[in-house]
Short mmCIF file of C-alpha atoms in Angstrom, two decimals:
data_model
loop_
_atom_site.label_atom_id
_atom_site.label_comp_id
_atom_site.label_asym_id
_atom_site.label_seq_id
_atom_site.Cartn_x
_atom_site.Cartn_y
_atom_site.Cartn_z
CA MET A 726 128.50 139.07 25.55
CA ALA A 727 128.54 138.70 29.42
CA THR A 728 131.31 141.72 29.55
CA ASP A 729 128.80 144.01 27.11
CA SER A 730 125.79 142.93 29.50
CA VAL A 731 127.77 144.17 32.95
CA GLN A 732 128.67 147.47 30.76
CA THR A 733 125.43 148.06 29.67
CA GLN A 734 124.16 147.71 33.38
CA THR A 735 126.85 149.84 34.63
CA ALA A 736 126.13 152.72 32.04
CA GLU A 737 122.44 152.42 32.98
CA SER A 738 123.15 152.82 36.75
CA HIS A 739 125.50 156.07 36.34
CA LYS A 740 122.68 157.60 34.28
CA THR A 741 122.52 161.17 35.29
CA ARG A 742 119.96 161.17 38.18
CA LEU A 743 116.81 163.05 37.60
CA ASN A 744 116.76 166.00 40.22
CA PHE A 745 113.64 167.26 41.55
CA GLU A 746 113.39 170.28 39.18
CA GLU A 747 113.12 167.89 36.45
CA ALA A 748 110.48 165.61 37.76
CA LYS A 749 107.41 166.32 36.48
CA THR A 750 105.11 163.13 37.28
CA LEU A 751 103.94 161.48 40.50
CA ALA A 752 106.43 158.60 39.60
CA ASP A 753 109.23 160.58 39.08
CA TRP A 754 109.00 162.29 42.57
CA VAL A 755 108.62 158.74 43.98
CA THR A 756 111.40 157.07 42.28
CA LEU A 757 113.49 159.84 43.73
CA ILE A 758 112.37 160.14 47.23
CA ASN A 759 113.17 156.65 47.34
CA ASP A 760 116.68 156.67 45.80
CA GLN A 761 118.90 154.61 48.03
CA ASN A 762 121.87 155.26 46.03
CA ASN A 763 121.38 159.13 46.77
CA PRO A 764 119.07 159.38 49.76
CA PRO A 765 117.60 162.65 49.28
CA LEU A 766 116.51 162.60 53.08
CA GLY A 767 119.61 161.74 54.77
CA GLU A 768 121.37 158.71 56.09
CA ASN A 769 119.49 158.14 58.81
CA VAL A 770 115.97 158.01 57.21
CA ALA A 771 117.52 155.67 54.33
CA ALA A 772 118.94 152.93 57.01
CA ILE A 773 115.39 153.10 58.56
CA LEU A 774 113.88 152.58 55.41
CA LYS A 775 115.80 149.45 54.53
CA PHE A 776 114.73 148.18 57.95
CA LEU A 777 111.93 145.82 58.02
CA PRO A 778 110.36 144.35 61.29
CA SER A 779 109.50 141.35 59.51
CA GLU A 780 113.29 140.72 58.45
CA PRO A 781 115.10 142.49 61.43
CA VAL A 782 118.63 141.29 60.36
CA ASP A 783 120.05 144.97 60.96
CA LEU A 784 118.31 145.92 63.99
CA PRO A 785 121.71 146.52 66.07
CA SER A 786 122.39 149.35 63.63
CA VAL A 787 118.95 150.64 63.21
CA LEU A 788 118.64 150.44 67.29
CA ALA A 789 122.13 152.69 67.44
CA ILE A 790 120.22 155.12 65.39
CA PHE A 791 117.28 155.10 67.53
CA GLU A 792 119.23 155.72 70.71
CA SER A 793 121.65 158.30 69.30
CA GLU A 794 121.53 161.74 70.92
CA GLU A 795 119.81 163.16 68.01
CA LEU A 796 116.97 161.33 67.93
CA SER A 797 116.39 159.31 71.04
CA ASN A 798 114.51 162.22 73.43
CA LYS A 799 112.48 162.70 70.55
CA ILE A 800 111.43 159.35 69.86
CA LEU A 801 110.93 158.79 73.33
CA ARG A 802 108.61 161.85 73.59
CA MET A 803 106.19 160.84 70.59
CA ALA A 804 106.04 157.21 72.15
CA ASN A 805 104.96 158.71 75.29
CA GLU A 806 102.13 160.47 73.68
CA ALA A 807 101.26 157.08 71.53
CA TYR A 808 101.17 154.87 74.44
CA PHE A 809 97.88 155.25 76.69
CA ASN A 810 99.38 154.70 80.28
CA PRO A 811 97.02 154.44 82.96
CA ALA A 812 99.70 153.85 85.03
CA GLU A 813 101.28 157.21 84.05
CA SER A 814 104.79 156.18 84.23
CA ASP A 815 106.45 157.17 81.02
CA LEU A 816 108.33 154.89 78.78
CA SER A 817 111.91 155.66 79.37
CA ASN A 818 113.99 154.09 77.06
CA ILE A 819 114.25 152.80 73.52
CA LYS A 820 114.37 149.15 74.35
CA ARG A 821 111.56 149.52 76.79
CA VAL A 822 109.54 151.13 73.61
CA MET A 823 110.09 148.31 71.83
CA VAL A 824 108.93 145.91 74.62
CA VAL A 825 105.88 147.53 75.39
CA LEU A 826 104.78 149.15 71.71
CA GLY A 827 106.59 146.55 69.44
CA LEU A 828 109.30 146.84 66.61
CA ARG A 829 107.06 147.94 63.87
CA SER A 830 105.44 150.74 66.04
CA VAL A 831 109.27 152.05 67.22
CA ARG A 832 110.05 151.96 63.58
CA CYS A 833 107.30 154.22 62.68
CA ILE A 834 108.18 156.63 65.34
CA GLY A 835 111.90 156.94 64.51
CA LEU A 836 111.02 157.22 60.98
CA CYS A 837 108.88 160.09 61.84
CA MET A 838 111.43 162.03 63.96
CA ALA A 839 114.65 161.22 61.54
CA LEU A 840 112.42 162.64 58.95
CA TYR A 841 111.48 165.66 60.62
CA THR A 842 114.97 166.11 62.22
CA TYR A 843 116.54 166.13 58.62
CA LEU A 844 113.96 168.35 56.99
CA LEU A 845 114.08 171.20 59.67
CA LYS A 846 117.86 171.23 58.96
CA ASN A 847 117.31 172.07 55.49
CA SER A 848 114.24 174.05 55.30
CA GLN A 849 113.24 177.13 57.46
CA ASP A 850 110.61 178.57 55.04
CA ASP A 851 107.89 180.12 56.61
CA ALA A 852 104.92 177.98 54.99
CA PHE A 853 107.20 174.76 55.61
CA MET A 854 107.49 175.63 59.24
CA LYS A 855 104.00 176.45 59.45
CA GLU A 856 102.84 173.22 57.97
CA ILE A 857 105.14 171.10 60.48
CA ALA A 858 103.89 173.26 63.64
CA ILE A 859 100.12 172.03 62.69
CA ALA A 860 101.23 168.56 62.09
CA LEU A 861 102.98 168.20 65.46
CA GLN A 862 100.15 170.31 67.02
CA SER A 863 97.60 167.98 65.55
CA THR A 864 99.44 165.00 66.18
CA ILE A 865 99.61 165.75 69.89
CA LEU A 866 95.76 166.70 70.07
CA ALA A 867 94.75 163.64 68.42
CA GLY A 868 96.63 161.72 70.72
CA VAL A 869 94.74 163.29 73.73
CA ILE A 870 91.53 162.71 71.87
CA ALA A 871 92.25 159.15 71.09
CA LYS A 872 93.30 158.06 74.57
CA ARG A 873 89.94 159.72 75.86
CA LYS A 874 87.69 158.02 73.07
CA ILE A 875 89.24 154.69 72.15
CA ARG A 876 91.64 154.05 74.94
CA SER A 877 93.73 151.70 72.91
CA LEU A 878 97.17 151.07 74.48
CA ASN A 879 99.12 151.63 71.76
CA CYS A 880 97.96 154.82 69.48
CA GLU A 881 101.03 154.73 67.20
CA PRO A 882 99.16 154.16 63.63
CA LEU A 883 97.40 157.53 64.41
CA ILE A 884 100.33 159.34 65.96
CA THR A 885 102.36 158.32 62.86
CA ALA A 886 99.75 158.92 60.33
CA SER A 887 99.26 162.33 61.79
CA LEU A 888 102.85 163.32 61.96
CA LEU A 889 102.93 162.60 58.41
CA PHE A 890 99.60 163.64 56.97
CA PRO A 891 100.93 166.56 55.01
CA LEU A 892 104.22 164.15 54.05
CA GLY A 893 103.54 165.15 50.19
CA LYS A 894 103.27 168.73 50.70
CA LEU A 895 106.46 169.05 53.31
CA LEU A 896 108.56 167.12 50.68
CA PHE A 897 107.17 168.90 47.55
CA LEU A 898 108.13 172.26 49.81
CA SER A 899 111.62 171.20 50.56
CA PHE A 900 112.55 169.70 46.88
CA GLY A 901 110.49 171.52 44.44
CA GLY A 902 112.29 174.51 43.61
CA ALA A 903 110.72 177.20 41.42
CA ASN A 904 107.50 175.14 41.61
CA ALA A 905 107.30 175.09 45.67
CA LYS A 906 107.83 178.92 45.49
CA LYS A 907 104.80 179.34 43.13
CA TYR A 908 102.92 177.02 45.47
CA THR A 909 104.20 178.84 48.37
CA GLU A 910 103.14 182.56 46.77
CA GLN A 911 99.59 181.01 46.24
CA LEU A 912 98.97 179.43 49.57
CA ALA A 913 100.08 183.07 50.97
CA GLN A 914 97.00 184.62 49.15
CA GLY A 915 94.78 182.11 51.24
CA SER A 916 94.42 178.56 50.15
CA VAL A 917 95.54 176.22 47.23
CA SER A 918 92.93 174.51 45.39
CA ASP A 919 93.05 170.59 43.96
CA GLU A 920 93.33 172.60 40.35
CA GLU A 921 95.68 175.02 41.37
CA GLU A 922 97.94 172.14 43.08
CA GLN A 923 97.31 169.95 39.96
CA ALA A 924 98.80 172.84 37.73
CA ILE A 925 102.00 173.90 39.76
CA ALA A 926 103.14 170.28 40.83
CA GLY A 927 101.93 168.29 38.13
CA PHE A 928 99.85 165.84 40.45
CA LEU A 929 97.95 165.94 43.75
CA LEU A 930 100.30 166.29 46.82
CA LYS A 931 98.27 163.91 48.99
CA ASN A 932 98.78 161.11 46.25
CA LEU A 933 102.23 161.51 46.73
CA THR A 934 101.85 161.24 50.34
CA ILE A 935 99.81 157.52 49.66
CA GLU A 936 102.13 156.32 47.20
CA ILE A 937 105.07 157.00 49.89
CA SER A 938 103.31 155.60 52.57
CA GLU A 939 102.82 152.47 50.57
CA LYS A 940 106.77 152.26 49.69
CA TRP A 941 107.83 152.55 53.15
CA PHE A 942 105.16 149.91 54.84
CA ILE A 943 104.08 152.26 57.31
CA GLY A 944 100.67 150.85 57.60
CA PRO A 945 97.13 151.80 55.62
CA THR A 946 96.04 154.47 58.36
CA LEU A 947 98.10 157.66 56.67
CA SER A 948 96.54 156.56 52.99
CA LYS A 949 93.05 156.15 54.53
CA ALA A 950 93.44 159.87 56.86
CA GLN A 951 94.22 161.76 53.23
CA GLU A 952 90.06 161.45 53.03
CA ALA A 953 87.78 162.55 55.71
CA ASN A 954 85.61 159.47 56.99
CA LYS A 955 83.46 160.01 59.63
CA ASP A 956 82.90 156.01 60.03
CA ASP A 957 86.52 155.41 61.19
CA ASP A 958 87.36 156.83 64.20
CA ILE A 959 90.85 156.95 63.88
CA VAL A 960 90.46 158.95 60.68
CA ARG A 961 87.57 160.75 62.30
CA ILE A 962 89.99 162.08 65.18
CA ILE A 963 92.86 163.16 62.84
CA HIS A 964 90.69 165.15 60.98
CA LEU A 965 89.37 166.71 64.44
CA ALA A 966 92.44 167.60 65.41
CA ARG A 967 93.75 169.21 62.38
CA GLY A 968 90.41 171.28 62.48
CA VAL A 969 90.94 172.57 65.71
CA ILE A 970 94.50 173.55 65.12
CA GLN A 971 94.01 175.29 61.92
CA ALA A 972 91.18 177.07 63.23
CA MET A 973 93.76 178.38 66.10
CA GLN A 974 96.05 180.03 63.43
CA VAL A 975 92.84 182.41 63.31
CA GLY A 976 93.20 182.78 67.07
CA TRP A 977 92.68 181.18 70.25
CA GLU A 978 89.32 183.40 70.79
CA SER A 979 88.04 183.15 66.95
CA SER A 980 84.76 181.60 66.15
CA THR A 981 86.48 179.40 63.93
CA THR A 982 88.45 178.05 66.67
CA GLU A 983 84.97 178.01 69.12
CA GLU A 984 83.21 175.83 66.21
CA ALA A 985 85.93 173.16 65.76
CA LEU A 986 86.28 172.86 69.74
CA ARG A 987 82.29 172.27 69.49
CA GLU A 988 82.70 169.55 67.23
CA VAL A 989 85.25 167.67 69.34
CA SER A 990 83.29 168.50 72.64
CA SER A 991 80.28 166.72 70.63
CA TRP A 992 81.94 163.70 69.74
CA LEU A 993 83.29 163.19 72.78
CA ALA A 994 80.22 163.93 74.82
CA ILE A 995 82.41 166.44 76.91
CA SER A 996 81.51 170.34 77.59
CA PHE A 997 82.92 173.09 75.35
CA GLN A 998 85.16 173.77 78.16
CA GLN A 999 86.69 170.45 78.76
CA ALA A 1000 87.11 170.29 75.08
CA ARG A 1001 88.93 173.76 75.38
CA GLN A 1002 91.21 172.28 78.16
CA LEU A 1003 92.10 169.11 75.92
CA ALA A 1004 93.46 171.64 73.22
CA LEU A 1005 95.42 173.55 75.77
CA GLU A 1006 96.94 170.60 77.21
CA ALA A 1007 98.13 169.62 74.16
CA ASN A 1008 99.27 172.97 72.70
CA LEU A 1009 101.62 172.76 76.11
CA ARG A 1010 103.00 169.46 75.54
CA ALA A 1011 103.50 170.55 71.54
CA LEU A 1012 105.45 173.54 72.80
CA GLU A 1013 108.10 171.00 74.93
CA THR A 1014 108.48 168.69 72.02
CA SER A 1015 108.69 171.71 69.15
CA ALA A 1016 111.55 172.85 71.68
CA LEU A 1017 113.27 169.37 71.10
CA LEU A 1018 112.85 169.86 67.09
CA SER A 1019 113.78 173.41 66.50
CA GLU A 1020 113.19 176.31 68.85
CA LYS A 1021 112.06 178.38 65.48
CA LEU A 1022 109.25 175.95 65.90
CA LEU A 1023 107.69 177.55 68.81
CA GLU A 1024 107.05 180.81 66.95
CA TYR A 1025 104.49 178.90 65.07
CA ILE A 1026 102.78 177.64 67.87
CA PRO A 1027 99.42 180.08 68.52
CA LEU A 1028 99.00 180.93 72.41
CA ALA A 1029 98.31 184.49 71.55
CA GLU A 1030 101.66 185.25 73.38
CA GLU A 1031 102.90 188.97 73.97
CA PRO A 1032 106.30 189.64 73.87
CA ASP A 1033 108.58 190.52 76.83
CA SER A 1034 109.61 193.77 78.35
CA ASN A 1035 112.45 195.29 75.93
CA ASP A 1036 114.10 196.15 79.12
CA ASN A 1037 116.98 194.06 79.37
CA ALA A 1038 117.62 195.09 82.98
CA GLN A 1039 114.77 192.92 83.72
CA SER A 1040 117.13 189.34 83.99
CA SER A 1041 120.73 189.15 84.10
CA ASP A 1042 122.86 185.67 84.25
CA THR A 1043 125.76 187.79 86.14
CA ASP A 1044 125.10 186.89 89.99
CA SER A 1045 124.33 189.39 92.50
CA SER A 1046 126.02 188.95 95.87
CA VAL A 1047 122.99 187.35 97.92
CA ASN A 1048 123.35 187.93 101.35
CA ALA A 1049 124.05 184.39 102.99
CA SER A 1050 123.97 185.84 106.54
CA ARG A 1051 120.78 187.88 105.96
CA ILE A 1052 119.37 184.55 104.59
CA ALA A 1053 120.72 182.31 107.57
CA ALA A 1054 119.13 185.15 110.21
CA SER A 1055 115.66 184.56 108.10
CA ILE A 1056 115.60 180.76 108.84
CA GLN A 1057 116.72 181.13 112.22
CA GLU A 1058 114.17 183.81 113.16
CA MET A 1059 111.23 180.93 111.75
CA ALA A 1060 112.89 178.26 113.32
CA ILE A 1061 112.98 180.00 117.06
CA LEU A 1062 109.59 180.63 116.66
CA LEU A 1063 108.82 177.25 115.89
CA GLY A 1064 110.52 176.49 119.11
CA ASN A 1065 107.89 178.65 121.50
CA GLN A 1066 105.56 177.25 123.41
CA LYS A 1067 103.44 178.79 121.49
CA SER A 1068 103.67 177.82 117.74
CA PRO A 1069 102.88 180.32 115.34
CA SER A 1070 99.92 179.50 112.44
CA MET A 1071 100.32 178.77 109.28
CA SER A 1072 99.29 181.78 108.21
CA GLU A 1073 101.53 183.39 110.44
CA ILE A 1074 105.00 181.89 109.48
CA LEU A 1075 103.73 182.15 105.55
CA ALA A 1076 103.50 185.70 106.51
CA ILE A 1077 107.08 185.98 108.32
CA GLY A 1078 107.99 184.00 105.42
CA LEU A 1079 107.25 186.34 102.90
CA ARG A 1080 108.77 188.89 104.89
CA ASN A 1081 112.03 187.14 105.01
CA LEU A 1082 112.08 186.02 101.13
CA ARG A 1083 111.61 190.14 100.25
CA SER A 1084 114.18 191.17 102.60
CA SER A 1085 116.93 188.56 102.28
CA LEU A 1086 116.75 188.18 98.77
CA ASP A 1087 116.49 192.05 97.97
CA VAL A 1088 113.22 191.97 96.11
CA ASP A 1089 110.46 194.14 95.42
CA ARG A 1090 107.84 192.10 96.46
CA ALA A 1091 106.88 188.54 97.40
CA VAL A 1092 103.40 186.68 96.90
CA PHE A 1093 101.89 183.83 98.36
CA ALA A 1094 99.08 182.26 96.12
CA LEU A 1095 96.70 179.22 96.63
CA LEU A 1096 95.02 177.02 94.11
CA SER A 1097 91.70 175.86 94.37
CA HIS A 1098 90.68 172.50 95.42
CA ASP A 1099 89.97 171.64 91.89
CA LYS A 1100 93.09 173.06 90.74
CA LEU A 1101 91.64 175.42 88.04
CA SER A 1102 92.33 178.70 89.67
CA LEU A 1103 95.01 180.63 91.43
CA LYS A 1104 94.52 183.54 93.96
CA ALA A 1105 97.07 185.58 96.48
CA LYS A 1106 96.43 185.03 99.75
CA SER A 1107 99.59 186.97 101.24
CA ILE A 1108 101.89 189.59 99.67
CA ASP A 1109 104.95 191.69 101.41
CA GLU A 1110 105.97 194.64 98.96
CA ILE A 1111 108.41 197.67 99.18
CA LYS A 1112 105.22 199.81 98.25
CA HIS A 1113 101.62 199.34 98.48
CA THR A 1114 100.37 198.48 94.65
CA ASP A 1115 97.26 196.97 93.82
CA PHE A 1116 99.35 193.82 92.68
CA PHE A 1117 97.69 191.68 95.18
CA ASN A 1118 94.27 192.01 94.14
CA SER A 1119 95.36 191.13 90.54
CA PHE A 1120 97.11 188.58 91.39
CA LYS A 1121 94.22 185.90 90.47
CA PHE A 1122 94.03 183.65 87.62
CA ASP A 1123 91.64 181.31 85.96
CA LEU A 1124 93.89 178.15 84.93
CA ASN A 1125 91.60 177.43 81.76
CA ALA A 1126 91.94 180.87 80.29
CA SER A 1127 94.48 182.18 78.88
CA GLU A 1128 95.58 184.33 81.58
CA GLY A 1129 96.36 181.10 83.37
CA TRP A 1130 98.12 179.19 80.90
CA LEU A 1131 101.64 179.60 82.50
CA PHE A 1132 100.69 178.57 85.64
CA ASN A 1133 98.75 175.49 84.15
CA TYR A 1134 101.82 174.66 82.73
CA LEU A 1135 104.04 175.00 85.75
CA LEU A 1136 101.37 173.03 87.67
CA HIS A 1137 101.70 170.20 84.97
CA GLU A 1138 105.36 170.52 85.08
CA GLN A 1139 105.81 170.44 89.08
CA ARG A 1140 108.75 172.91 89.01
CA SER A 1141 110.42 176.25 89.92
CA CYS A 1142 111.05 178.76 87.01
CA TRP A 1143 112.60 181.95 86.13
CA VAL A 1144 110.05 183.27 83.64
CA GLY A 1145 111.68 185.91 81.06
CA HIS A 1146 114.97 184.02 81.40
CA GLU A 1147 116.03 183.35 77.38
CA THR A 1148 116.73 179.63 78.22
CA GLU A 1149 112.97 178.91 79.35
CA ILE A 1150 111.59 179.00 75.41
CA ALA A 1151 108.29 176.95 76.17
CA ILE A 1152 107.32 179.25 79.50
CA ASN A 1153 108.33 182.72 78.04
CA LYS A 1154 105.53 181.68 74.71
CA LEU A 1155 102.97 181.45 77.08
CA ARG A 1156 103.33 185.54 77.92
CA ASN A 1157 100.35 186.95 76.72
CA HIS A 1158 98.18 190.25 77.26
CA SER A 1159 95.83 189.16 79.26
CA PHE A 1160 98.61 187.51 81.90
CA ASN A 1161 100.74 190.74 81.20
CA VAL A 1162 97.97 192.87 82.28
CA LYS A 1163 97.77 191.42 85.83
CA VAL A 1164 101.82 190.34 86.19
CA GLY A 1165 103.53 192.75 83.80
CA LYS A 1166 106.14 192.09 81.18
CA GLY A 1167 109.12 191.85 83.60
CA SER A 1168 110.90 188.96 85.06
CA PHE A 1169 110.01 187.00 87.98
CA LEU A 1170 110.61 183.81 89.94
CA ILE A 1171 108.32 181.23 90.71
CA THR A 1172 108.45 177.86 92.67
CA PRO A 1173 105.45 175.78 94.10
CA PHE A 1174 103.78 175.45 97.40
CA ILE A 1175 104.11 171.76 98.25
CA LEU A 1176 102.38 170.42 101.02
CA LYS A 1177 102.61 166.51 101.47
CA GLY A 1178 104.19 165.68 97.99
CA ASN A 1179 101.19 167.82 96.53
CA ILE A 1180 101.47 171.29 94.72
CA MET A 1181 98.96 173.56 96.47
CA GLY A 1182 99.82 176.80 95.36
CA PHE A 1183 102.91 179.03 94.49
CA TYR A 1184 105.30 181.56 96.14
CA TYR A 1185 106.26 184.40 93.50
CA VAL A 1186 108.95 187.33 93.79
CA ASP A 1187 110.21 190.18 91.52
CA ARG A 1188 112.25 193.18 90.96
CA GLN A 1189 109.55 194.74 88.50
CA ILE A 1190 108.75 197.99 90.52
CA SER A 1191 112.10 199.04 90.78
CA SER A 1192 113.30 197.60 87.59
CA ARG A 1193 116.14 195.86 88.71
CA LYS A 1194 118.26 192.77 87.28
CA LEU A 1195 117.06 189.06 88.53
CA ASP A 1196 120.26 186.43 88.97
CA SER A 1197 120.95 183.00 89.08
CA SER A 1198 122.40 183.06 92.94
CA THR A 1199 118.96 184.80 94.00
CA PHE A 1200 117.00 182.28 92.14
CA GLN A 1201 118.93 179.45 93.75
CA ALA A 1202 118.74 181.11 97.28
CA PHE A 1203 114.79 181.82 96.24
CA LYS A 1204 114.45 177.73 96.01
CA GLU A 1205 116.13 176.92 98.94
CA LEU A 1206 114.32 179.50 100.96
CA CYS A 1207 110.65 178.28 99.80
CA ILE A 1208 111.67 174.90 100.23
CA THR A 1209 112.56 175.82 104.19
CA ILE A 1210 109.22 177.42 104.55
CA ASN A 1211 107.44 174.34 103.48
CA GLY A 1212 109.26 172.36 105.75
CA PHE A 1213 108.07 174.87 108.45
CA VAL A 1214 104.38 174.68 107.47
CA GLU A 1215 104.42 171.13 107.42
CA LEU A 1216 105.84 170.90 110.83
CA ILE A 1217 103.09 173.29 112.51
CA MET A 1218 100.47 171.26 110.46
CA ALA A 1219 101.74 167.93 112.03
CA ARG A 1220 101.49 169.99 115.56
CA GLU A 1221 97.94 170.86 114.74
CA ARG A 1222 96.95 167.25 113.97
CA LEU A 1223 98.34 165.89 117.40
CA LYS A 1224 96.84 168.16 119.39
CA LYS A 1225 93.35 167.13 117.90
#
């Protein structure tokens, strides 16, 4: 009898496994998604789901997953979105995240990143990618709003609920087969009503999200967020953020986007421009995070970008021969001037510096631009160019408007950049029509003008007039020359202070 019982159990455990095409009910889908014998979401997700913070027996193995090359940077990125950090020092490793946010929060964020990573490997369909991008952008905007409104040190429940808000839809689009194709076709026509969704899937996809969230032990926020609730601040933030990002699919300047941003500004009691700046900040950070997950996601971040010029002569990885002696002579000229009894003024040394940048690097024009005191605008103060153009008058940007997004990003990142180079994915995404009208579509080099550790403006050089290539050696020499000029300017300012 005992043998018969074992044989019966074995037979039952090896029944032909339902595939998702055959799943007809919500219960079927929940069972398949949580099948530990044949994990449909990959081994990492399965291992994280088995791990419960209340019973951390598998902590070393799960920690190894979190610290893996595939996941660690993604988890750290989202953990820093979840952490309200007045000191502005990033959480730099997984163990530190565990100490600050707790084991449960690390599990939830790790689960989200493992899930996204696996799904993105297996699906690149347009509807799926758009849904992932909206969830990611919404999550980062929700975090920005939450840190301003509720100032909780740990916003992980909101981050997790926002990332997984469309979980049911993502799973259905990934595994739904022919039914998912019907759903996508319906979605392409505009939207899918609850009745249409029920007819195609056999259930509402938000109910799949709710059921799975309970099975995965990720807290009640995700389930609560499936319905709008203005009395719950966390749920309200999730829906406000999604409303803004969904509106932006129409366009940044659309009336729909303006209406969504005005709702945010009203709720936070800030100006419309401040709300717009919050959305821009979130989208810039979303670009960075998207690049970690999948470069293809960048195509779905709405920033009204305009493609770079197709002229392949604009940039190259092949180094030209930078004239080292000419660069050395340029530095020597400025050093001699500083050694004279009558030291040059700051504007004089900058003018000489621009002339030397243009001549020693063999570029067409060199620009020095200063930021306003409030860091909201940038304007050219000096230019040296091979022939006169109106570029100097055009080189002024409102950093809150689309024309200034690229400089806003560089100010935030505090780094030099070869704009137009194929590796600068996030930067190139910020090129839009209003920016290109002023600067052109070609490549250029830019680096910060820094005084006492603070960015006060930027140096800019290009070869757009002659349509010649930029290259790595020119970029490196440009950065080094500008650092030298910064040092000379600081020396002049120190002398001026001593005179007083």
